[in-house]
Amino acid sequence: MKSLRFIVSRMLQSVPVLFGVSIVTFLLMIATPGDPIRLLVGVRASEETIALIRDRYGLDDPILSQYFTYLGNLLQGDLGASLRFKVPVSDLVGQFYPVTLFLVVYSIILILPPVVVLSVWSAKRPNGLADQVIRVLGVMGLAIPVFWMALLLARFFGVTLGWFPVSGFGDTFIEHLHHLFLPALSTAIWVIPILTRNLRSALLDEMNRDYVLAGMSKGLGEAQVFRTHVFPNSVLPTLNLFAVIVAYLLGGSVIVETVYAVPGMGKLMVDSILARDYFVVQGATLVFALTTIVVMLAVDLISGLIDPRINT
């Protein structure tokens, strides 16, 4: 029952967040210079044609009226229609979102094993050679921007060596893994140092707790204390950071999908911003925000299972 109340509370708290995201996105698109209809129909279109299209989409209505119309449709599950593709935004989300979701999950799979191994290795030998090397490599990974890392990997592994494709998504599951390895690796290289440093710090804090010495004095082995007490307690702060990292991965998809021409939501969003396709940008932003909220809710629930005091 406590978990149910916790979930309902979190869902209610997410409503103002989504409402705020919709307002900010709407105002940013309205404030962006340029006429989306002129970009859509070209310079040769007559003023009458442009006026008819603007009237069809309600773009000549007052800004407040446009927003409330958009909000009313949104509450009915209608994200609007794309100015460029002439199809409902929900159809585009259904087409492009699974690609981005695949990329994010793929990145997470590449991130977690190195984070756990490097953190444990570094924490068990603090200030040793391995610890120093891991920390230096981590700083180097953080110093290289994601877009630059994506270009370097594409150039070396895709163009020079020819091991991986540098564009597309493929048709089969194996091809998806092959095509998205470099995009996933590009974001993973940047994220791994962040989570590694966070988990290493948490491990060191827990290893210095009194309960570690108390457990070992009762005959428990160091490995058993580490596995059953130290590591689970250290995961909580890193797990909370992980929710933020997922939001970063969604935002990072805009960069890597553009660099590698991956047909996902990130590239769709960039193309739609350039084309001033209002409804697609707003819909994609809301989907990203909703995904982040769902992930944060899942992280809170998992944290509650590890430490029930969190949900009280």
mmCIF file of C-alpha atoms in Angstrom:
data_model
loop_
_atom_site.group_PDB
_atom_site.id
_atom_site.type_symbol
_atom_site.label_atom_id
_atom_site.label_comp_id
_atom_site.label_asym_id
_atom_site.label_seq_id
_atom_site.Cartn_x
_atom_site.Cartn_y
_atom_site.Cartn_z
ATOM 1 C CA MET A 1 0.000 0.000 0.000
ATOM 2 C CA LYS A 2 2.868 2.359 0.805
ATOM 3 C CA SER A 3 4.396 1.642 -2.598
ATOM 4 C CA LEU A 4 1.083 2.404 -4.315
ATOM 5 C CA ARG A 5 0.762 5.718 -2.487
ATOM 6 C CA PHE A 6 4.359 6.495 -3.392
ATOM 7 C CA ILE A 7 3.730 5.797 -7.107
ATOM 8 C CA VAL A 8 0.539 7.893 -7.146
ATOM 9 C CA SER A 9 2.356 10.741 -5.375
ATOM 10 C CA ARG A 10 5.202 10.670 -7.894
ATOM 11 C CA MET A 11 2.776 10.611 -10.823
ATOM 12 C CA LEU A 12 0.910 13.630 -9.469
ATOM 13 C CA GLN A 13 4.206 15.463 -9.007
ATOM 14 C CA SER A 14 5.079 14.791 -12.654
ATOM 15 C CA VAL A 15 1.984 16.594 -13.980
ATOM 16 C CA PRO A 16 3.308 20.133 -13.282
ATOM 17 C CA VAL A 17 6.651 19.098 -14.794
ATOM 18 C CA LEU A 18 5.048 18.003 -18.068
ATOM 19 C CA PHE A 19 2.866 21.119 -18.027
ATOM 20 C CA GLY A 20 5.960 23.310 -17.603
ATOM 21 C CA VAL A 21 7.816 21.451 -20.362
ATOM 22 C CA SER A 22 4.912 22.008 -22.743
ATOM 23 C CA ILE A 23 4.861 25.755 -21.997
ATOM 24 C CA VAL A 24 8.614 26.245 -22.364
ATOM 25 C CA THR A 25 8.805 24.226 -25.584
ATOM 26 C CA PHE A 26 5.817 26.059 -27.059
ATOM 27 C CA LEU A 27 7.228 29.496 -26.259
ATOM 28 C CA LEU A 28 10.699 28.614 -27.578
ATOM 29 C CA MET A 29 9.281 27.466 -30.893
ATOM 30 C CA ILE A 30 7.079 30.565 -31.164
ATOM 31 C CA ALA A 31 10.069 32.814 -30.434
ATOM 32 C CA THR A 32 12.292 31.140 -33.028
ATOM 33 C CA PRO A 33 12.775 33.399 -36.082
ATOM 34 C CA GLY A 34 11.354 32.295 -39.404
ATOM 35 C CA ASP A 35 8.033 31.201 -40.829
ATOM 36 C CA PRO A 36 7.546 27.412 -40.847
ATOM 37 C CA ILE A 37 4.950 27.607 -43.616
ATOM 38 C CA ARG A 38 7.293 29.495 -45.939
ATOM 39 C CA LEU A 39 10.009 26.951 -45.231
ATOM 40 C CA LEU A 40 7.510 24.213 -45.989
ATOM 41 C CA VAL A 41 6.008 25.473 -49.259
ATOM 42 C CA GLY A 42 9.027 27.340 -50.648
ATOM 43 C CA VAL A 43 9.518 30.874 -51.931
ATOM 44 C CA ARG A 44 7.348 30.422 -55.017
ATOM 45 C CA ALA A 45 4.121 29.812 -53.096
ATOM 46 C CA SER A 46 1.532 32.560 -53.262
ATOM 47 C CA GLU A 47 0.451 34.585 -50.262
ATOM 48 C CA GLU A 48 -3.046 33.077 -50.566
ATOM 49 C CA THR A 49 -1.671 29.536 -50.303
ATOM 50 C CA ILE A 50 0.430 30.473 -47.294
ATOM 51 C CA ALA A 51 -2.543 32.135 -45.608
ATOM 52 C CA LEU A 52 -4.733 29.060 -46.166
ATOM 53 C CA ILE A 53 -2.143 26.723 -44.649
ATOM 54 C CA ARG A 54 -1.543 29.027 -41.685
ATOM 55 C CA ASP A 55 -5.290 29.170 -41.069
ATOM 56 C CA ARG A 56 -5.584 25.382 -41.300
ATOM 57 C CA TYR A 57 -3.020 24.907 -38.529
ATOM 58 C CA GLY A 58 -4.237 27.885 -36.481
ATOM 59 C CA LEU A 59 -0.914 29.687 -36.706
ATOM 60 C CA ASP A 60 -2.585 33.088 -37.093
ATOM 61 C CA ASP A 61 -4.501 32.714 -33.836
ATOM 62 C CA PRO A 62 -3.308 34.602 -30.732
ATOM 63 C CA ILE A 63 -0.432 32.846 -28.978
ATOM 64 C CA LEU A 64 -2.513 32.099 -25.875
ATOM 65 C CA SER A 65 -5.277 30.622 -28.023
ATOM 66 C CA GLN A 66 -2.736 28.485 -29.900
ATOM 67 C CA TYR A 67 -1.343 27.106 -26.652
ATOM 68 C CA PHE A 68 -4.717 26.255 -25.115
ATOM 69 C CA THR A 69 -5.771 24.563 -28.348
ATOM 70 C CA TYR A 70 -2.552 22.551 -28.260
ATOM 71 C CA LEU A 71 -3.026 21.740 -24.556
ATOM 72 C CA GLY A 72 -6.636 20.666 -25.116
ATOM 73 C CA ASN A 73 -5.598 18.319 -27.909
ATOM 74 C CA LEU A 74 -2.745 17.027 -25.750
ATOM 75 C CA LEU A 75 -5.098 16.113 -22.918
ATOM 76 C CA GLN A 76 -7.012 14.025 -25.446
ATOM 77 C CA GLY A 77 -3.846 12.217 -26.495
ATOM 78 C CA ASP A 78 -3.466 14.205 -29.706
ATOM 79 C CA LEU A 79 0.098 15.472 -30.241
ATOM 80 C CA GLY A 80 -0.905 17.278 -33.417
ATOM 81 C CA ALA A 81 0.119 16.739 -37.030
ATOM 82 C CA SER A 82 3.512 17.303 -38.586
ATOM 83 C CA LEU A 83 3.706 20.283 -40.903
ATOM 84 C CA ARG A 84 6.428 18.568 -42.918
ATOM 85 C CA PHE A 85 5.345 14.916 -43.049
ATOM 86 C CA LYS A 86 1.568 15.538 -43.056
ATOM 87 C CA VAL A 87 1.020 12.689 -40.582
ATOM 88 C CA PRO A 88 0.118 12.632 -36.869
ATOM 89 C CA VAL A 89 3.054 13.236 -34.552
ATOM 90 C CA SER A 90 2.092 10.092 -32.636
ATOM 91 C CA ASP A 91 2.798 8.070 -35.789
ATOM 92 C CA LEU A 92 6.258 9.616 -36.055
ATOM 93 C CA VAL A 93 6.902 8.899 -32.383
ATOM 94 C CA GLY A 94 5.903 5.279 -32.929
ATOM 95 C CA GLN A 95 8.299 5.074 -35.874
ATOM 96 C CA PHE A 96 11.365 6.891 -34.499
ATOM 97 C CA TYR A 97 11.167 6.453 -30.712
ATOM 98 C CA PRO A 98 11.964 2.691 -30.656
ATOM 99 C CA VAL A 99 15.275 3.422 -32.419
ATOM 100 C CA THR A 100 16.292 5.953 -29.773
ATOM 101 C CA LEU A 101 15.127 3.632 -26.999
ATOM 102 C CA PHE A 102 17.234 0.826 -28.499
ATOM 103 C CA LEU A 103 20.237 3.164 -28.593
ATOM 104 C CA VAL A 104 19.770 4.253 -24.957
ATOM 105 C CA VAL A 105 19.413 0.667 -23.691
ATOM 106 C CA TYR A 106 22.423 -0.374 -25.779
ATOM 107 C CA SER A 107 24.461 2.450 -24.233
ATOM 108 C CA ILE A 108 23.418 1.391 -20.725
ATOM 109 C CA ILE A 109 24.513 -2.193 -21.446
ATOM 110 C CA LEU A 110 27.920 -0.881 -22.520
ATOM 111 C CA ILE A 111 28.144 1.400 -19.480
ATOM 112 C CA LEU A 112 27.262 -0.775 -16.492
ATOM 113 C CA PRO A 113 29.875 -3.591 -16.602
ATOM 114 C CA PRO A 114 32.916 -1.258 -16.870
ATOM 115 C CA VAL A 115 31.491 1.012 -14.153
ATOM 116 C CA VAL A 116 31.104 -1.843 -11.661
ATOM 117 C CA VAL A 117 34.476 -3.456 -12.455
ATOM 118 C CA LEU A 118 36.480 -0.213 -12.475
ATOM 119 C CA SER A 119 34.783 1.169 -9.351
ATOM 120 C CA VAL A 120 35.364 -1.964 -7.283
ATOM 121 C CA TRP A 121 38.917 -2.348 -8.532
ATOM 122 C CA SER A 122 39.705 1.287 -7.800
ATOM 123 C CA ALA A 123 38.023 1.325 -4.377
ATOM 124 C CA LYS A 124 39.823 -1.793 -3.176
ATOM 125 C CA ARG A 125 43.193 -0.281 -4.111
ATOM 126 C CA PRO A 126 42.759 3.434 -3.361
ATOM 127 C CA ASN A 127 45.564 5.670 -4.626
ATOM 128 C CA GLY A 128 47.306 2.676 -6.182
ATOM 129 C CA LEU A 129 48.601 2.571 -9.747
ATOM 130 C CA ALA A 130 45.377 1.138 -11.138
ATOM 131 C CA ASP A 131 43.325 3.749 -9.274
ATOM 132 C CA GLN A 132 45.473 6.572 -10.633
ATOM 133 C CA VAL A 133 45.267 5.239 -14.209
ATOM 134 C CA ILE A 134 41.480 4.844 -13.995
ATOM 135 C CA ARG A 135 41.083 8.390 -12.684
ATOM 136 C CA VAL A 136 43.328 9.867 -15.409
ATOM 137 C CA LEU A 137 41.464 7.982 -18.144
ATOM 138 C CA GLY A 138 38.212 9.181 -16.612
ATOM 139 C CA VAL A 139 39.279 12.806 -16.791
ATOM 140 C CA MET A 140 40.347 12.303 -20.414
ATOM 141 C CA GLY A 141 36.974 10.767 -21.249
ATOM 142 C CA LEU A 142 35.120 13.683 -19.672
ATOM 143 C CA ALA A 143 37.322 16.238 -21.440
ATOM 144 C CA ILE A 144 36.342 15.062 -24.927
ATOM 145 C CA PRO A 145 32.904 16.331 -26.059
ATOM 146 C CA VAL A 146 30.448 13.675 -27.177
ATOM 147 C CA PHE A 147 30.141 15.013 -30.724
ATOM 148 C CA TRP A 148 33.938 15.035 -31.113
ATOM 149 C CA MET A 149 34.219 11.507 -29.721
ATOM 150 C CA ALA A 150 31.500 10.399 -32.132
ATOM 151 C CA LEU A 151 33.398 11.903 -35.079
ATOM 152 C CA LEU A 152 36.697 10.317 -33.970
ATOM 153 C CA LEU A 153 35.173 6.863 -33.582
ATOM 154 C CA ALA A 154 33.326 7.149 -36.883
ATOM 155 C CA ARG A 155 36.498 8.216 -38.664
ATOM 156 C CA PHE A 156 38.768 5.539 -37.187
ATOM 157 C CA PHE A 157 36.541 2.466 -36.786
ATOM 158 C CA GLY A 158 34.057 3.281 -39.540
ATOM 159 C CA VAL A 159 36.010 4.958 -42.336
ATOM 160 C CA THR A 160 39.662 3.935 -41.772
ATOM 161 C CA LEU A 161 39.199 0.366 -40.519
ATOM 162 C CA GLY A 162 35.742 -0.229 -41.957
ATOM 163 C CA TRP A 163 34.673 -2.363 -38.989
ATOM 164 C CA PHE A 164 31.378 -0.598 -38.326
ATOM 165 C CA PRO A 165 28.869 1.328 -40.466
ATOM 166 C CA VAL A 166 28.721 5.066 -39.847
ATOM 167 C CA SER A 167 25.051 5.582 -40.719
ATOM 168 C CA GLY A 168 21.681 3.875 -40.640
ATOM 169 C CA PHE A 169 20.017 1.387 -38.341
ATOM 170 C CA GLY A 170 19.840 -1.893 -40.255
ATOM 171 C CA ASP A 171 16.941 -4.303 -40.671
ATOM 172 C CA THR A 172 17.660 -7.177 -38.273
ATOM 173 C CA PHE A 173 18.535 -7.275 -34.567
ATOM 174 C CA ILE A 174 22.156 -8.160 -35.321
ATOM 175 C CA GLU A 175 22.361 -5.286 -37.803
ATOM 176 C CA HIS A 176 20.901 -2.947 -35.191
ATOM 177 C CA LEU A 177 23.671 -3.951 -32.783
ATOM 178 C CA HIS A 178 26.280 -3.499 -35.511
ATOM 179 C CA HIS A 179 25.028 -0.120 -36.723
ATOM 180 C CA LEU A 180 24.503 1.374 -33.257
ATOM 181 C CA PHE A 181 27.701 0.147 -31.595
ATOM 182 C CA LEU A 182 29.688 3.313 -32.347
ATOM 183 C CA PRO A 183 26.835 5.714 -31.407
ATOM 184 C CA ALA A 184 26.307 3.829 -28.126
ATOM 185 C CA LEU A 185 30.040 3.724 -27.429
ATOM 186 C CA SER A 186 30.347 7.467 -28.058
ATOM 187 C CA THR A 187 27.983 8.286 -25.195
ATOM 188 C CA ALA A 188 29.198 5.422 -22.982
ATOM 189 C CA ILE A 189 32.788 6.713 -22.990
ATOM 190 C CA TRP A 190 31.587 10.016 -21.555
ATOM 191 C CA VAL A 191 29.210 8.508 -18.975
ATOM 192 C CA ILE A 192 31.459 5.734 -17.609
ATOM 193 C CA PRO A 193 33.881 8.114 -15.789
ATOM 194 C CA ILE A 194 30.986 9.955 -14.096
ATOM 195 C CA LEU A 195 29.362 6.834 -12.674
ATOM 196 C CA THR A 196 32.725 5.238 -11.870
ATOM 197 C CA ARG A 197 33.853 8.195 -9.767
ATOM 198 C CA ASN A 198 30.496 8.332 -8.004
ATOM 199 C CA LEU A 199 30.383 4.614 -7.215
ATOM 200 C CA ARG A 200 34.068 4.532 -6.178
ATOM 201 C CA SER A 201 33.489 7.368 -3.708
ATOM 202 C CA ALA A 202 30.418 5.634 -2.276
ATOM 203 C CA LEU A 203 32.312 2.351 -1.930
ATOM 204 C CA LEU A 204 35.167 4.031 -0.083
ATOM 205 C CA ASP A 205 32.728 5.705 2.314
ATOM 206 C CA GLU A 206 30.965 2.433 3.068
ATOM 207 C CA MET A 207 34.215 0.488 3.461
ATOM 208 C CA ASN A 208 35.215 2.877 6.273
ATOM 209 C CA ARG A 209 31.978 2.345 8.215
ATOM 210 C CA ASP A 210 32.076 0.712 11.635
ATOM 211 C CA TYR A 211 29.759 -2.118 10.568
ATOM 212 C CA VAL A 212 32.448 -3.436 8.206
ATOM 213 C CA LEU A 213 34.903 -4.032 11.073
ATOM 214 C CA ALA A 214 32.069 -5.335 13.244
ATOM 215 C CA GLY A 215 31.049 -7.875 10.619
ATOM 216 C CA MET A 216 34.608 -9.056 10.086
ATOM 217 C CA SER A 217 35.136 -9.360 13.848
ATOM 218 C CA LYS A 218 32.151 -11.739 13.955
ATOM 219 C CA GLY A 219 33.868 -14.046 11.489
ATOM 220 C CA LEU A 220 32.430 -12.790 8.207
ATOM 221 C CA GLY A 221 34.925 -12.722 5.348
ATOM 222 C CA GLU A 222 35.887 -9.442 3.711
ATOM 223 C CA ALA A 223 34.388 -10.557 0.402
ATOM 224 C CA GLN A 224 31.108 -11.516 2.072
ATOM 225 C CA VAL A 225 30.833 -8.185 3.909
ATOM 226 C CA PHE A 226 31.601 -6.352 0.691
ATOM 227 C CA ARG A 227 29.088 -8.346 -1.352
ATOM 228 C CA THR A 228 26.192 -8.347 1.121
ATOM 229 C CA HIS A 229 26.574 -4.941 2.800
ATOM 230 C CA VAL A 230 29.103 -2.549 1.300
ATOM 231 C CA PHE A 231 28.162 -2.841 -2.356
ATOM 232 C CA PRO A 232 24.335 -2.724 -1.940
ATOM 233 C CA ASN A 233 24.607 0.343 0.318
ATOM 234 C CA SER A 234 26.944 2.034 -2.177
ATOM 235 C CA VAL A 235 24.607 1.499 -5.111
ATOM 236 C CA LEU A 236 21.908 3.883 -3.829
ATOM 237 C CA PRO A 237 23.640 7.242 -4.521
ATOM 238 C CA THR A 238 24.862 5.964 -7.886
ATOM 239 C CA LEU A 239 21.380 4.719 -8.737
ATOM 240 C CA ASN A 240 19.945 8.187 -8.118
ATOM 241 C CA LEU A 241 22.597 9.662 -10.399
ATOM 242 C CA PHE A 242 21.768 7.003 -12.984
ATOM 243 C CA ALA A 243 18.303 8.540 -13.474
ATOM 244 C CA VAL A 244 19.986 11.814 -14.445
ATOM 245 C CA ILE A 245 22.343 9.902 -16.744
ATOM 246 C CA VAL A 246 19.382 8.390 -18.617
ATOM 247 C CA ALA A 247 18.080 11.907 -19.221
ATOM 248 C CA TYR A 248 21.550 12.795 -20.517
ATOM 249 C CA LEU A 249 21.516 9.759 -22.834
ATOM 250 C CA LEU A 250 18.201 10.899 -24.277
ATOM 251 C CA GLY A 251 19.609 14.380 -24.835
ATOM 252 C CA GLY A 252 22.846 12.917 -26.179
ATOM 253 C CA SER A 253 20.881 10.946 -28.744
ATOM 254 C CA VAL A 254 20.241 14.251 -30.521
ATOM 255 C CA ILE A 255 24.008 14.552 -31.094
ATOM 256 C CA VAL A 256 25.009 10.982 -31.919
ATOM 257 C CA GLU A 257 21.973 10.306 -34.095
ATOM 258 C CA THR A 258 22.792 13.394 -36.122
ATOM 259 C CA VAL A 259 26.475 12.450 -36.471
ATOM 260 C CA TYR A 260 25.708 8.843 -37.454
ATOM 261 C CA ALA A 261 22.474 9.584 -39.364
ATOM 262 C CA VAL A 262 20.510 7.218 -37.110
ATOM 263 C CA PRO A 263 16.755 7.442 -37.843
ATOM 264 C CA GLY A 264 15.709 8.075 -34.248
ATOM 265 C CA MET A 265 13.896 10.735 -32.261
ATOM 266 C CA GLY A 266 17.058 12.784 -31.770
ATOM 267 C CA LYS A 267 17.673 13.253 -35.481
ATOM 268 C CA LEU A 268 13.958 13.773 -36.084
ATOM 269 C CA MET A 269 14.006 16.525 -33.476
ATOM 270 C CA VAL A 270 17.009 18.286 -35.041
ATOM 271 C CA ASP A 271 15.456 18.125 -38.528
ATOM 272 C CA SER A 272 12.139 19.375 -37.151
ATOM 273 C CA ILE A 273 13.784 22.309 -35.367
ATOM 274 C CA LEU A 274 15.485 23.336 -38.591
ATOM 275 C CA ALA A 275 12.187 23.026 -40.453
ATOM 276 C CA ARG A 276 10.260 24.802 -37.670
ATOM 277 C CA ASP A 277 7.919 21.800 -37.425
ATOM 278 C CA TYR A 278 6.285 22.977 -34.196
ATOM 279 C CA PHE A 279 4.212 19.958 -33.293
ATOM 280 C CA VAL A 280 6.973 17.403 -33.858
ATOM 281 C CA VAL A 281 9.426 19.325 -31.646
ATOM 282 C CA GLN A 282 6.830 19.730 -28.913
ATOM 283 C CA GLY A 283 5.790 16.079 -29.133
ATOM 284 C CA ALA A 284 9.387 14.797 -29.084
ATOM 285 C CA THR A 285 10.247 16.990 -26.091
ATOM 286 C CA LEU A 286 7.236 15.735 -24.148
ATOM 287 C CA VAL A 287 8.106 12.116 -24.953
ATOM 288 C CA PHE A 288 11.684 12.671 -23.733
ATOM 289 C CA ALA A 289 10.387 14.337 -20.564
ATOM 290 C CA LEU A 290 7.876 11.550 -19.937
ATOM 291 C CA THR A 291 10.575 8.916 -20.428
ATOM 292 C CA THR A 292 12.801 10.668 -17.896
ATOM 293 C CA ILE A 293 9.949 10.814 -15.381
ATOM 294 C CA VAL A 294 9.222 7.090 -15.836
ATOM 295 C CA VAL A 295 12.902 6.233 -15.356
ATOM 296 C CA MET A 296 13.123 8.377 -12.219
ATOM 297 C CA LEU A 297 10.006 6.657 -10.854
ATOM 298 C CA ALA A 298 11.541 3.240 -11.582
ATOM 299 C CA VAL A 299 14.784 4.277 -9.872
ATOM 300 C CA ASP A 300 12.851 5.492 -6.815
ATOM 301 C CA LEU A 301 11.013 2.155 -6.619
ATOM 302 C CA ILE A 302 14.244 0.162 -6.917
ATOM 303 C CA SER A 303 15.862 2.363 -4.283
ATOM 304 C CA GLY A 304 12.871 1.699 -2.041
ATOM 305 C CA LEU A 305 13.354 -2.041 -2.446
ATOM 306 C CA ILE A 306 17.010 -1.692 -1.440
ATOM 307 C CA ASP A 307 16.256 0.701 1.420
ATOM 308 C CA PRO A 308 12.536 0.682 2.446
ATOM 309 C CA ARG A 309 13.046 3.866 4.503
ATOM 310 C CA ILE A 310 13.097 5.881 1.247
ATOM 311 C CA ASN A 311 9.393 5.306 0.542
ATOM 312 C CA THR A 312 8.254 6.262 4.035
#
